[in-house]
Short mmCIF file of C-alpha atoms in Angstrom, two decimals:
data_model
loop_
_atom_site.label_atom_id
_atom_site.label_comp_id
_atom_site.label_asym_id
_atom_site.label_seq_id
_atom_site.Cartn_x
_atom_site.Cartn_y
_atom_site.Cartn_z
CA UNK I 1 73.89 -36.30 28.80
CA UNK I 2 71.34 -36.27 31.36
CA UNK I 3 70.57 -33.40 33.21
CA UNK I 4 72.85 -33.99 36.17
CA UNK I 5 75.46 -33.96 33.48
CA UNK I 6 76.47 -37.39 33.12
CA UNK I 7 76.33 -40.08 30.58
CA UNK I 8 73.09 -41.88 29.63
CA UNK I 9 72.19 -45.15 28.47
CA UNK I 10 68.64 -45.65 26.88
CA UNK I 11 69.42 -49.19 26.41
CA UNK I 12 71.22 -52.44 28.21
CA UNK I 13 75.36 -52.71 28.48
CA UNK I 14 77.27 -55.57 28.64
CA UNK I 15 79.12 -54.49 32.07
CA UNK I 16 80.88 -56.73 34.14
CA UNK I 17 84.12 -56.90 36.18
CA UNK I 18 85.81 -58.52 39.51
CA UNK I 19 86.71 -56.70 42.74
CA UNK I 20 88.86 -58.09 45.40
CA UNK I 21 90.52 -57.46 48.31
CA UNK I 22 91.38 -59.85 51.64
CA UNK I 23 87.76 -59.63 52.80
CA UNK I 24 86.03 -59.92 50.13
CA UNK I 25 85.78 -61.40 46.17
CA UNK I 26 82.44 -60.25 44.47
CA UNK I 27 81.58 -59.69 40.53
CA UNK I 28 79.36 -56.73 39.21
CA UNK I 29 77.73 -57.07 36.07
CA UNK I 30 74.39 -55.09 34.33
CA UNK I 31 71.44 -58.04 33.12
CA UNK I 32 68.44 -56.70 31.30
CA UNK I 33 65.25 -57.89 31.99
CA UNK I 34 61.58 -56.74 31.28
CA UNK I 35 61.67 -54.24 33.67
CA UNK I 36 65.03 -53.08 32.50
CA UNK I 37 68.86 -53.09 33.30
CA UNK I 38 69.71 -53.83 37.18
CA UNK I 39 72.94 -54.43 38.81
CA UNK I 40 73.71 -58.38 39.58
CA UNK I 41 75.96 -58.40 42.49
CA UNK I 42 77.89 -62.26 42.76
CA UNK I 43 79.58 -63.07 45.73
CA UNK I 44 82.86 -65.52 44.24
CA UNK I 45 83.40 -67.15 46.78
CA UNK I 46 80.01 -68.31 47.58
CA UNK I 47 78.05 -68.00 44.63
CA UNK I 48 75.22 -65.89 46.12
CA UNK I 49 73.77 -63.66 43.85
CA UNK I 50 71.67 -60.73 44.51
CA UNK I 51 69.97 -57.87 42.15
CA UNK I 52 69.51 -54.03 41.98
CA UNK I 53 67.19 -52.42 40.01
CA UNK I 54 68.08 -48.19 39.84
CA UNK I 55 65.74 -47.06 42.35
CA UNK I 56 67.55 -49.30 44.66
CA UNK I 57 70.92 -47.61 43.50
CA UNK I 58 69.21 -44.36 44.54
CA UNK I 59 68.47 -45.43 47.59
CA UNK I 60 71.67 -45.96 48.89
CA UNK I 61 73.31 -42.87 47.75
CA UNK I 62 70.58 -41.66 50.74
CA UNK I 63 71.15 -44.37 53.13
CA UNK I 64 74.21 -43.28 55.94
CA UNK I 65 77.01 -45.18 55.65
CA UNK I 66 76.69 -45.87 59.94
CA UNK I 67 73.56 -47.57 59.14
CA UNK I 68 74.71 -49.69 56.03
CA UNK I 69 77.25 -51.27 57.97
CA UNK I 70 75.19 -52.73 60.64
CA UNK I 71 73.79 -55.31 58.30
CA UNK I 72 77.31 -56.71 57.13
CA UNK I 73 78.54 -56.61 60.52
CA UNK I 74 76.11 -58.75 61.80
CA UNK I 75 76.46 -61.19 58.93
CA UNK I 76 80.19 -61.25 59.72
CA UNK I 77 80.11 -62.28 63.53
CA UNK I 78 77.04 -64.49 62.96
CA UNK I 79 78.36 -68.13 63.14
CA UNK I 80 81.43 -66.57 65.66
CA UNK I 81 78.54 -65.49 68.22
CA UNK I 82 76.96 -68.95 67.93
CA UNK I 83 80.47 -71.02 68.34
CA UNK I 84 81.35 -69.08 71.42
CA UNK I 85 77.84 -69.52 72.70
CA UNK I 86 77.99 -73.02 72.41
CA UNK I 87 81.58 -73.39 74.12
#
């Protein structure tokens, strides 16, 4: 156990699994590396992959949620703001 009381893992799992729901269809998985285990984050439906190590993790437990969402908002209403500029 680790001092904040929950499970450790001193070495690399074999973690993966599929969420879903109408907006979205993205697979987690752990992938060990040099610099050890990180969190591969797949988007299914594109194939865009992107990776975070455990300070990362950390991070966002810190980050407001307010402020997390202006990132995938703007992603969302990217190409919509250009079409209806172009009209």
């Amino acid at each position: 156990m680790s001092a904040g009381g929950g499970p450790t893992t001193s070495g690399p799992s074999d973690i993966s699994f599929v969420l879903r729901n109408e907006f979205a269809n993205i697979r987690v998985s752990t992938e060990a590396g040099q610099c050890g285990v990180r969190l591969k984050i797949t988007d299914l439906e594109t194939g865009s992959s992107t990776y975070l190590d455990l300070l990362e993790l950390a991070g966002l437990c810190e980050w407001p949620e307010e402020e997390r969402l202006i990132p995938v908002q703007g992603h969302l209403y990217a190409e919509h703001t250009e079409r209806e500029v172009g009209r």
